[in-house]
Coordinates of C-alpha atoms and ligand atoms in Angstrom, one line a residue:
M1 CA 154.0 182.3 121.0
K2 CA 151.5 181.4 123.6
I3 CA 147.7 181.1 123.2
A4 CA 144.9 180.4 125.7
V5 CA 143.2 177.1 125.3
A6 CA 139.8 176.2 127.0
K7 CA 139.1 172.4 126.5
G8 CA 135.3 172.9 127.1
D9 CA 132.7 170.4 128.2
G10 CA 131.2 167.1 127.0
I11 CA 133.4 166.0 124.1
G12 CA 135.3 169.3 124.2
P13 CA 138.5 167.7 126.1
E14 CA 138.6 164.6 123.9
I15 CA 138.6 166.6 120.6
M16 CA 141.0 169.2 121.9
D17 CA 143.4 166.7 123.2
A18 CA 143.3 165.1 119.7
V19 CA 143.9 168.4 117.9
L20 CA 146.8 169.4 120.3
K21 CA 148.4 166.1 119.7
I22 CA 148.3 166.7 115.9
F23 CA 149.8 170.1 116.4
E24 CA 152.5 168.7 118.7
A25 CA 153.4 166.0 116.2
N26 CA 153.7 168.7 113.4
K27 CA 155.9 170.8 115.7
V28 CA 153.5 173.8 115.6
P29 CA 155.6 176.5 117.5
L30 CA 152.9 177.3 119.9
E31 CA 152.6 177.0 123.7
Y32 CA 149.3 176.6 125.4
E33 CA 148.0 178.2 128.6
L34 CA 144.9 176.3 129.8
V35 CA 142.1 178.5 131.1
E36 CA 139.0 177.7 133.3
M37 CA 135.8 178.3 131.2
G38 CA 132.5 176.3 130.8
K39 CA 129.9 174.4 132.8
W40 CA 131.9 173.7 135.8
V41 CA 133.0 177.3 136.2
F42 CA 129.2 178.4 136.2
D43 CA 128.8 175.7 138.7
K44 CA 131.4 177.2 140.9
G45 CA 129.4 180.5 140.9
F46 CA 131.0 182.6 138.1
S47 CA 128.0 183.9 136.2
N48 CA 129.8 184.5 132.9
G49 CA 131.3 181.0 132.8
M50 CA 134.9 181.9 133.2
T51 CA 137.2 182.8 136.1
P52 CA 138.7 186.2 136.4
E53 CA 142.2 184.5 135.8
A54 CA 140.9 183.1 132.6
Q55 CA 139.6 186.4 131.4
H56 CA 142.9 188.0 132.3
T57 CA 145.0 185.4 130.5
I58 CA 142.9 185.5 127.3
E59 CA 143.2 189.5 127.4
N60 CA 146.8 189.2 127.7
L61 CA 147.5 186.5 125.1
G62 CA 144.8 187.7 122.5
I63 CA 144.0 184.2 121.1
L64 CA 141.6 181.8 122.5
F65 CA 141.3 178.2 121.1
K66 CA 138.2 176.7 122.6
G67 CA 136.2 173.4 122.6
P68 CA 132.3 173.5 122.9
M69 CA 130.8 174.7 126.2
E70 CA 127.6 173.9 127.9
T71 CA 125.3 176.7 129.1
P72 CA 123.5 175.4 132.1
K73 CA 119.7 175.6 131.5
G74 CA 117.3 177.3 133.8
K75 CA 119.8 179.2 136.0
G76 CA 119.4 182.6 134.2
V77 CA 122.9 182.6 133.0
K78 CA 124.0 183.5 129.4
S79 CA 126.1 181.4 127.1
V80 CA 129.6 181.7 127.7
N81 CA 130.2 181.4 124.0
V82 CA 128.1 184.5 123.3
T83 CA 129.5 186.4 126.3
A84 CA 133.1 185.7 125.1
R85 CA 132.2 187.0 121.6
K86 CA 130.6 190.1 122.9
T87 CA 132.9 191.0 125.7
W88 CA 136.0 191.0 123.4
N89 CA 134.2 192.4 120.5
T90 CA 135.0 189.7 118.0
Y91 CA 132.7 191.4 115.7
A92 CA 133.2 189.1 112.7
N93 CA 132.3 185.4 112.5
K94 CA 134.1 183.9 109.6
R95 CA 133.2 180.3 108.5
V96 CA 134.6 178.5 105.6
F97 CA 132.6 175.8 103.9
Q98 CA 134.3 173.7 101.4
T99 CA 133.7 170.4 99.6
L100 CA 135.7 167.8 101.4
H101 CA 136.5 164.8 99.3
G102 CA 135.4 161.7 101.3
V103 CA 132.6 163.5 102.9
D104 CA 129.6 162.6 100.7
T105 CA 127.0 165.1 100.2
V106 CA 124.4 165.5 97.3
F107 CA 126.7 168.2 95.7
S108 CA 130.0 166.2 95.9
K109 CA 128.1 163.3 94.2
A110 CA 126.9 165.7 91.6
G111 CA 130.4 167.1 91.1
I112 CA 129.5 170.6 92.2
P113 CA 132.3 172.1 94.1
I114 CA 131.6 174.4 97.0
D115 CA 133.9 176.8 98.5
I116 CA 131.9 179.6 100.4
T117 CA 133.1 181.9 103.2
V118 CA 130.2 183.3 105.3
V119 CA 131.0 186.4 107.4
R120 CA 128.4 187.1 110.0
E121 CA 128.3 190.1 112.2
N122 CA 128.8 188.8 115.7
I123 CA 127.8 191.3 118.2
E124 CA 124.5 193.3 117.3
D125 CA 121.1 192.5 115.9
T126 CA 118.8 190.6 118.3
Y127 CA 121.8 189.0 120.0
G128 CA 121.9 191.7 122.5
G129 CA 119.0 189.8 124.0
I130 CA 117.3 192.9 125.1
E131 CA 113.8 191.6 125.4
H132 CA 110.7 192.7 127.4
M133 CA 107.1 191.5 127.9
L134 CA 105.1 194.7 127.0
T135 CA 101.8 193.1 128.1
H136 CA 101.2 189.5 129.1
D137 CA 100.5 188.7 125.5
V138 CA 103.2 190.9 123.7
A139 CA 106.9 190.4 123.7
L140 CA 109.5 192.7 122.2
S141 CA 113.0 192.2 121.1
R142 CA 115.2 195.2 120.3
R143 CA 117.3 194.9 117.3
F144 CA 120.5 197.0 117.0
I145 CA 122.2 197.5 113.8
T146 CA 124.7 200.4 114.1
R147 CA 126.8 202.1 111.4
P148 CA 130.2 201.5 113.0
G149 CA 129.3 197.9 114.0
S150 CA 128.3 197.2 110.3
L151 CA 131.2 199.1 108.8
Q152 CA 133.6 197.1 111.1
V153 CA 132.4 193.6 109.9
I154 CA 131.8 194.7 106.3
R155 CA 135.4 196.1 106.0
Y156 CA 136.7 193.0 107.4
A157 CA 134.9 190.9 105.0
F158 CA 136.2 192.9 102.0
E159 CA 139.5 192.9 103.2
M160 CA 139.4 189.2 103.7
A161 CA 137.8 188.6 100.3
K162 CA 140.6 190.7 98.7
K163 CA 143.4 188.7 100.3
K164 CA 141.7 185.5 99.4
G165 CA 141.4 186.6 95.8
A166 CA 137.7 186.1 95.9
R167 CA 135.5 186.3 92.7
R168 CA 132.5 187.9 94.4
I169 CA 131.3 189.3 97.6
T170 CA 127.5 189.2 98.3
C171 CA 125.5 191.0 101.0
G172 CA 122.5 188.9 102.2
H173 CA 119.8 191.1 103.9
K174 CA 116.1 191.8 104.3
A175 CA 116.1 195.5 103.6
N176 CA 112.9 195.2 101.6
I177 CA 111.1 194.7 104.8
M178 CA 113.6 196.1 107.5
K179 CA 114.2 199.2 105.6
I180 CA 115.8 201.0 108.3
T181 CA 117.9 198.3 110.1
D182 CA 118.9 196.1 107.2
G183 CA 118.8 199.2 105.0
L184 CA 121.6 200.7 107.1
F185 CA 123.6 197.5 106.8
L186 CA 123.2 197.5 103.0
E187 CA 124.0 201.1 102.8
C188 CA 127.3 200.4 104.6
F189 CA 127.9 197.5 102.4
Y190 CA 127.9 199.6 99.2
E191 CA 129.8 202.4 101.0
V192 CA 132.6 200.0 101.7
A193 CA 132.3 198.3 98.2
K194 CA 133.5 201.6 96.6
E195 CA 136.9 201.1 98.2
Y196 CA 137.2 197.7 96.5
P197 CA 136.4 198.3 92.8
E198 CA 138.3 195.2 91.8
L199 CA 135.7 193.0 93.7
K200 CA 132.4 192.1 92.2
S201 CA 129.9 193.1 94.9
D202 CA 126.2 192.5 94.9
D203 CA 123.4 191.9 97.3
V204 CA 120.8 189.3 97.5
I205 CA 117.4 189.2 99.6
V206 CA 118.1 186.6 102.3
D207 CA 115.3 184.2 101.5
D208 CA 116.3 184.2 97.8
L209 CA 120.0 183.7 98.9
C210 CA 118.9 180.6 100.9
M211 CA 117.2 179.2 97.7
K212 CA 120.3 180.0 95.4
L213 CA 122.7 178.7 98.0
V214 CA 120.9 175.4 97.7
T215 CA 120.4 175.3 94.0
R216 CA 123.5 177.0 92.9
P217 CA 126.2 176.8 95.8
D218 CA 129.1 177.2 93.5
S219 CA 128.0 180.5 92.2
F220 CA 128.8 182.2 95.7
D221 CA 132.2 183.1 97.2
V222 CA 132.0 185.4 100.2
V223 CA 128.6 186.3 101.8
V224 CA 128.2 188.8 104.5
L225 CA 125.2 189.1 106.6
T226 CA 123.8 190.5 109.9
N227 CA 123.9 188.4 113.0
L228 CA 120.7 186.4 113.1
Q229 CA 120.4 185.9 109.2
G230 CA 124.1 185.0 109.3
D231 CA 123.6 182.5 112.0
I232 CA 121.0 180.7 109.9
V233 CA 122.6 181.0 106.5
S234 CA 125.9 179.7 107.9
D235 CA 124.4 176.6 109.3
L236 CA 122.6 176.0 106.0
C237 CA 126.0 176.3 104.2
A238 CA 127.4 173.8 106.8
G239 CA 124.7 171.4 105.7
L240 CA 125.7 171.8 102.0
V241 CA 129.2 170.4 102.8
G242 CA 128.2 167.7 105.3
G243 CA 127.1 169.1 108.6
L244 CA 128.4 171.0 111.5
G245 CA 131.3 168.4 112.0
F246 CA 133.0 169.9 109.0
A247 CA 132.5 173.6 109.7
P248 CA 135.2 175.6 111.4
S249 CA 134.5 178.9 113.0
A250 CA 136.7 181.9 113.7
N251 CA 135.6 184.9 115.7
I252 CA 137.7 187.9 114.6
G253 CA 138.1 191.1 116.7
D254 CA 140.8 193.8 116.4
H255 CA 142.6 192.6 119.6
I256 CA 141.3 189.2 120.5
C257 CA 140.2 186.3 118.4
I258 CA 138.6 183.1 119.3
F259 CA 138.7 179.8 117.2
E260 CA 136.2 177.1 117.9
A261 CA 134.0 174.4 116.5
V262 CA 130.4 175.4 116.0
H263 CA 128.9 172.1 117.1
G264 CA 127.9 171.6 120.8
T265 CA 129.3 169.4 123.6
A266 CA 127.5 166.2 122.3
P267 CA 126.7 165.0 125.8
D268 CA 125.2 161.7 124.2
I269 CA 128.8 160.6 123.1
A270 CA 130.9 162.4 125.7
G271 CA 133.6 160.3 127.4
K272 CA 133.5 157.4 124.6
N273 CA 136.5 158.6 122.5
I274 CA 134.2 158.4 119.4
A275 CA 133.7 162.2 118.6
N276 CA 134.8 163.7 115.4
P277 CA 137.6 166.3 115.8
T278 CA 137.5 167.5 112.4
A279 CA 135.6 170.9 112.9
L280 CA 137.9 171.8 115.9
L281 CA 140.9 170.8 113.7
L282 CA 139.7 172.9 110.8
S283 CA 139.2 175.9 113.2
G284 CA 142.7 175.3 114.6
I285 CA 144.1 175.3 111.0
A286 CA 142.4 178.8 110.6
M287 CA 144.0 179.9 113.7
L288 CA 147.4 178.8 112.5
R289 CA 147.0 180.7 109.2
H290 CA 145.8 183.7 111.2
L291 CA 149.0 183.6 113.2
G292 CA 151.1 183.2 110.0
L293 CA 151.9 179.5 110.5
M294 CA 151.1 178.8 106.8
E295 CA 153.3 175.7 106.4
N296 CA 152.0 174.0 109.5
A297 CA 148.6 174.9 108.4
A298 CA 148.9 173.5 104.9
I299 CA 150.7 170.2 106.0
I300 CA 148.0 169.4 108.6
E301 CA 145.1 170.4 106.3
N302 CA 146.6 168.3 103.4
A303 CA 147.0 165.4 105.8
L304 CA 143.3 165.7 106.9
L305 CA 142.0 165.9 103.4
Y306 CA 144.1 163.0 102.4
T307 CA 142.8 161.0 105.4
L308 CA 139.1 161.9 104.5
E309 CA 139.8 160.9 100.8
Q310 CA 140.9 157.5 101.9
G311 CA 137.6 157.0 103.5
D312 CA 139.1 156.9 107.0
R313 CA 136.3 158.3 109.3
T314 CA 134.7 158.6 112.8
G315 CA 131.4 156.9 113.2
D316 CA 129.4 160.0 112.5
F317 CA 129.9 160.3 108.7
G318 CA 131.3 158.5 105.6
D319 CA 131.0 155.0 104.2
K320 CA 129.3 152.8 106.9
N321 CA 130.7 149.6 105.1
K322 CA 134.2 150.8 106.3
Q323 CA 135.0 150.3 109.9
A324 CA 134.8 153.6 111.9
L325 CA 137.9 154.9 113.8
N326 CA 137.8 156.3 117.2
T327 CA 138.9 159.9 118.0
T328 CA 142.4 158.8 118.9
Q329 CA 142.8 156.5 115.8
F330 CA 141.4 159.2 113.6
S331 CA 144.0 161.8 114.8
E332 CA 146.8 159.3 114.6
A333 CA 145.8 158.6 110.9
I334 CA 146.0 162.2 110.2
I335 CA 149.6 162.4 111.8
N336 CA 150.6 159.3 109.7
N337 CA 149.5 161.2 106.7
F338 CA 151.7 164.3 107.3
G339 CA 153.5 165.1 103.9
K340 CA 150.8 163.4 101.6
K341 CA 148.7 165.5 99.4
P342 CA 145.0 164.9 98.7
E343 CA 144.0 164.4 94.9
Q344 CA 141.4 167.2 95.3
G345 CA 141.7 170.5 97.1
A346 CA 145.4 170.2 98.0
K347 CA 146.7 173.3 99.9
E348 CA 149.8 175.1 98.7
L349 CA 152.8 174.9 101.0
L350 CA 153.4 178.6 101.8
P351 CA 156.3 179.3 104.2
N352 CA 155.4 180.4 107.6
M353 CA 155.4 184.2 108.2
P354 CA 156.7 185.9 111.4
V355 CA 153.9 185.6 114.0
T356 CA 152.3 189.0 114.5
Q357 CA 151.5 190.0 118.0
T358 CA 147.7 190.6 117.9
V359 CA 147.2 192.2 121.4
F360 CA 147.2 195.8 122.0
K361 CA 147.0 197.4 125.5
L362 CA 144.0 199.6 125.5
A363 CA 144.0 202.6 127.8
E364 CA 140.2 203.1 127.5
N365 CA 137.2 201.7 125.9
P366 CA 137.1 202.6 122.2
M367 CA 133.9 204.6 121.4
L368 CA 132.6 203.8 118.0
V369 CA 131.0 206.9 116.5
S370 CA 130.5 207.9 112.9
K371 CA 128.6 210.7 110.9
E372 CA 127.3 213.3 113.1
M373 CA 123.8 214.2 111.6
E374 CA 123.0 217.8 111.0
N375 CA 119.4 219.4 111.2
E376 CA 118.2 216.8 113.6
K377 CA 114.9 217.5 115.1
I378 CA 112.2 215.7 117.2
V379 CA 109.0 215.7 115.3
G380 CA 106.8 213.3 117.4
V381 CA 106.8 210.2 119.5
D382 CA 105.6 206.5 119.2
L383 CA 103.9 205.6 122.6
F384 CA 103.4 201.8 122.9
I385 CA 100.2 201.4 125.1
E386 CA 98.4 198.5 126.7
S387 CA 94.6 198.3 125.8
D388 CA 92.1 195.8 124.8
A389 CA 89.7 198.4 123.5
Q390 CA 88.9 198.8 119.8
P391 CA 91.0 201.5 117.8
E392 CA 88.3 204.0 117.5
I393 CA 87.8 204.2 121.2
I394 CA 91.6 204.5 121.7
A395 CA 91.8 207.2 119.1
K396 CA 89.1 209.3 120.8
K397 CA 90.9 209.1 124.2
C398 CA 94.3 209.8 122.7
Q399 CA 93.0 212.8 120.8
R400 CA 92.1 214.4 124.2
H401 CA 95.6 214.2 125.3
A402 CA 97.1 215.6 122.0
G403 CA 96.8 219.2 123.3
V404 CA 98.1 222.2 121.3
K405 CA 101.3 220.6 120.3
F406 CA 100.5 217.1 119.0
N407 CA 98.3 215.5 116.4
L408 CA 97.4 212.0 116.7
I409 CA 98.6 210.7 113.3
N410 CA 97.8 206.8 113.4
I411 CA 97.5 203.9 115.6
S412 CA 99.0 200.4 114.5
N413 CA 98.7 197.0 116.0
R414 CA 101.7 194.7 115.4
G415 CA 103.0 197.2 112.8
T416 CA 99.8 197.3 110.7
Q417 CA 97.8 200.6 110.7
V418 CA 94.2 200.1 112.3
W419 CA 93.2 203.8 112.6
P420 CA 92.3 206.3 111.0
T421 CA 91.9 203.6 108.2
G422 CA 92.3 199.9 108.5
S423 CA 90.6 196.6 108.0
I424 CA 88.2 194.8 110.3
Y425 CA 90.0 191.7 109.2
T426 CA 93.2 192.8 111.0
N427 CA 93.6 190.7 114.2
L428 CA 94.5 192.9 117.2
V429 CA 96.7 192.1 120.4
N430 CA 96.4 194.1 123.5
Q431 CA 99.2 196.4 122.7
Y432 CA 99.0 199.4 120.3
N433 CA 101.4 202.0 118.9
V434 CA 99.9 205.5 119.0
R435 CA 101.9 207.8 117.0
F436 CA 101.8 211.6 117.7
E437 CA 103.5 214.1 115.6
S438 CA 104.0 218.0 116.1
L439 CA 101.0 219.8 114.9
D440 CA 102.8 221.7 112.0
G441 CA 106.0 219.7 111.7
S442 CA 107.6 222.1 114.0
P443 CA 110.5 220.9 116.2
L444 CA 109.5 219.4 119.7
H445 CA 111.5 219.3 122.8
Q446 CA 111.8 216.3 125.0
Q447 CA 109.8 218.2 127.6
D448 CA 106.7 218.4 125.2
V449 CA 106.9 214.7 124.7
L450 CA 107.2 214.0 128.6
G451 CA 104.1 216.2 129.0
L452 CA 102.1 214.1 126.5
Y453 CA 103.5 211.0 128.2
V454 CA 102.3 212.2 131.7
S455 CA 98.9 213.1 130.3
L456 CA 98.2 209.9 128.3
S457 CA 99.4 207.8 131.3
G458 CA 96.2 208.9 132.9
D459 CA 94.2 206.8 130.6
F460 CA 96.7 204.0 129.5
K461 CA 99.6 202.0 130.8
I462 CA 102.5 203.1 128.5
C463 CA 104.8 200.2 127.9
S464 CA 107.4 201.8 125.8
S465 CA 108.1 204.8 123.7
E466 CA 110.3 206.0 120.9
L467 CA 111.1 209.4 119.7
L468 CA 110.4 210.3 116.0
N469 CA 113.4 212.2 114.6
M470 CA 114.0 213.9 111.4
W471 CA 117.4 214.3 110.0
G472 CA 117.1 216.9 107.3
D473 CA 114.5 215.6 105.0
K474 CA 114.9 212.0 106.1
K475 CA 112.5 210.3 108.5
A476 CA 114.6 208.3 111.0
Y477 CA 111.7 205.9 111.6
S478 CA 109.6 203.6 109.8
L479 CA 105.9 203.9 108.7
A480 CA 103.3 201.6 109.8
Q481 CA 102.1 198.9 107.2
G482 CA 99.2 200.8 105.4
Q483 CA 100.3 204.2 106.5
Ligands
LIG501 P1 125.3 169.2 119.7 O1 126.1 169.7 118.6 O2 126.1 169.0 121.1 O3 124.7 167.7 119.4 C1 123.9 167.5 118.2 C2 124.2 166.1 117.7 O4 125.4 166.0 116.8 C3 124.5 165.0 118.7 O5 123.8 163.8 118.2 C4 126.0 164.8 118.9 O6 126.3 163.5 119.2 C5 126.4 165.1 117.4 N1 127.7 165.7 117.3 C6 128.0 167.0 117.7 N2 129.4 167.1 117.6 C7 129.9 165.9 117.2 C8 131.3 165.6 116.8 N3 132.2 166.4 117.1 N4 131.3 164.4 116.5 C9 130.4 163.5 116.4 N5 129.1 163.8 116.6 C10 128.9 165.1 117.2 O7 124.0 170.0 120.0 P2 123.0 170.1 121.3 O8 122.8 168.6 121.7 O9 121.9 170.9 120.8 O10 123.8 170.7 122.4 C11 124.4 170.1 123.5 C12 125.1 171.2 124.4 O11 126.2 172.0 123.6 C13 124.2 172.3 125.0 O12 124.5 172.4 126.4 C14 124.6 173.5 124.2 O13 124.5 174.8 125.1 C15 126.0 173.4 123.9 N6 126.4 174.0 122.6 C16 127.6 174.6 122.7 C17 128.3 175.3 121.5 C18 129.6 175.9 121.7 O14 130.3 175.8 122.6 N7 130.0 176.7 120.5 C19 127.5 175.3 120.4 C20 126.2 174.6 120.4 C21 125.7 174.0 121.5

């Protein structure tokens, strides 16, 4: 089977060469097609950081094994890493954090074993990067959490947890504050949980989760989160086991999967042959397992764990009294340890399974749609206006535009209600949300809302707007703090 390989920038080529040498020495039955991605591709003028040929190859082969890549600063280009994950809908980011004997941490010293798998939603949330300055003082980021997007990643997490024989699967969230977005993610979690009664499923608010991960890391098994919270929590977990140098990462999609190290290009040590290839090797081992190459994966992982146990190390970790190995020497030490088993955490030698072809040819873009709501009606609108006037004055002006269809319900500033009631102690910025609802709760048409928009724009600059929808008895919008 052939896979696409992008060596990356900085230390990327050094650590990728080291890993491929280990694969070759273990006779891993894979062929590699090198693709052009990364900084120098940006420099050649390809704004997404990859050549069209690279994109074509990756889409045909279905697996990309990649080194870290640099995103040029100040050129207005987006990270090739993020672009790749989003373009190919690798909706689940899976990272396994386990105690590595020989990599000292406070937990390993205290004899507390860690084996946590974090599954992070990889496409949605604030990572769409859809941001606007609404006034010179006020920036807005849109946070998308969708039902099909959440179901995709949560289903993957449950399926993976079941295969791995997990004890527990936990949803981390902030649904106590973001009741609609994180509320939807949590609702999807428990919807899917019903299909896996054999798994103990629970949820923890993300700040509490962070504290518990640090105080009782051994009580967690699989944790699933939205994108930004997952990003932070997964680096926290990397810290528990010794840092990013020991954290593999797999980006899983239905058609294309990307395996990569999560650390960056380490420009400070690039070209010196001293970088630590462990994270990329662990990502490569995860890729071998994904492809059914269980035996190769176990032999290589056992050799890596044995090497670490012996105290063999690159300069960035381990016992400083022992001479550090360079990248080449470290990978050779691993190769020399093929067939050896570590005292702790040895992997079972399962036979290789037939390699499954992961690529499907798609005729058209899949549209993710679920649950068509009945009884949907528009009952109002939030208009976000720019003004440096006090709430009372704004309210008076707004009421003049309400006409015969609308009622001015409230005015809020940064989500806190400041009219009709509020506090003089609430600091204000020059952007308000004025909320209008239909006079008697009767349904509105978009034309009614546009009429109000046009009228209000005579007095204020309208920066943004959102319809207020009702689905049956359920409000499809949040209330302002204090409303
Ligand atoms: P970095 O991870 O490159 O470096 C942080 C520190 O960790 C440095 O001191 C570095 O020497 C060390 N380090 C990182 N990996 C190491 C390894 N394998 N062995 C030994 N030491 C290692 O983070 P940064 O400096 O913030 O970012 C540098 C560049 O990497 C930026 O251009 C950024 O865009 C890019 N980046 C890419 C990825 C990716 O491709 N997935 C991720 C993060 C950052």
